[in-house]
Amino acid sequence: DPRPTVTVSIEPQRYILDKIAGDKINVVTFMPAGANPENFDPPMSVMKSVSESDAYFRIGRLAFEDAVVEKVLESHPSIMSVDTSAGIKLLEGTHMHYDEDHHHGHDHAHGDVDPHVWSSVKNAVIIGRNMYEAVVKLDPDNKEYYAENFRRFSTHLDSLDRAISDMLADKQGASFMVWHPSLSYFARDYGLKQVSLGSENKEMSVKSLSSKIDDARQYETSIFFTQSDIDEGKASPVLQQTDAKSVAINLLDYDWEGQLIKIATEIAENGAENK
C-alpha cells in the first residue's frame, strides 16, 4: 500500500480521520472494538502494526497510550507522534477515584484530568484540525484535498453542535447518570449535570454510592446511560432506587456522531425539564 499509514488510539478518532483523509491515508485503530481502555493489553500483532506506521495519533490521555504506546514510539523515532487533543481545554476533578478514610469515617475523592475529550463536538473540531495539520505534513501533495475535507467536516460539526444545542435548549441544568464519568465534556457544552456512580472500573464504598444515588434523586435524574463494558448487575439496584430509564451507549463506537445524537435525543425526550 503506497499510502501513508496512521494508527489512532480509538475508533472515534478513526471516524474523524476518515472524514478528513478519505482514501488517501491507511488508518489503523490500536484498540479494537469492544476492548476496555482502562485495562487494555494489546497483543503483539497490534504492537507490530504501530511500529510499521508512519504516524501515531494519540487521543491524549488514555492509560495505555502512556504505558504501552510511548515505549513503542521511543524505540521507533521515525514515527510521527501527534497528540490530537492538543489545544483542548481539559477538565479536571470529573474523573475521580475514591478511597475511604476509616479514621474520619468518610470518603476522599481524588481528581484527575478527564480523558474523554471526544465526547464533545466542539473538541472534535480541534481534534480534526490537529489531524489535518498532521496529514498535510505526512502527505503534502494532497494538501488541497485534505483542506477541503476538513473545511466541510468542521462546517458539519458546527451544524451538529447547533442542532444539539437547540435540542437541549430547555434542558439546561437537567441531569443524567453514568457509571463511568465519560460525558463530562458533553455535559459542559450543553449545561447538563453528570452524576457518576463510579470510576476507573473500581467499586465505591456503600456510603459513597448511597450519597451519589441521593444526588440523583435530588436532581430528579431520569436517565442512566450504561456502557457495554459495565456489569449490568451494578446498574440494576441503582435503577430500582431511582426509577431512571436505562439507555445503552458506546462512546468507543466508530459511529461517534450517531452516539452523541442518541445521547442528546434521550435527554431531550426523557430528561427532566429545567426548573
C-alpha angles and dihedrals in degrees: 000000000000093000121100113262120225124186117206127192101233141015097254087061090053089053091054094043092049089057090055104033100036110182095334095087130051104226123200125185116221097203112049123225113279096027122123115237092209094064104014112150107188119218120236092257090062092046089051091053090057092051089053094050126104091217141008119214111203121201083216115238111039116127097234091055091064097035100045116005097052091057091054092048092049090056092046106046092171091071112096110235116206128184100209091191093062110132096023117129100239124216121227131194095033097089099066138174123194138217125178120238102215092185094061099028099237141089128257120213118210117203129219137173111287108239098195095096093144092069088082126077090206090054090049089063089057092044089051093049091051089050093048093052091048097049090049088058090048095045111016093167090072097044095123091050092052092044093054093046092049091048091053093044095048089049089051091050091051089054091047091051091051091047093053091045089054091047091053099036093113093040098071107145093015114141137218134184129235130171096218113039094241102136101058094118092046090051091048093051096052104032097253133144119237116202108194119194100193145001142219090003090290126133119247120216118268089250093054093046091049089051091051091050089051088053090052091052092047091053091044090237110193103174131063113191109206127189129214094246092058120093107246087214088071093052098046099074091045091052090049092052097045105032087226123157115249114227120183116220136169115208090182093059121120088234090074094159094048091053093052091048089050091052093048092047093052092050092045092051102035108019120109115264118256112264 
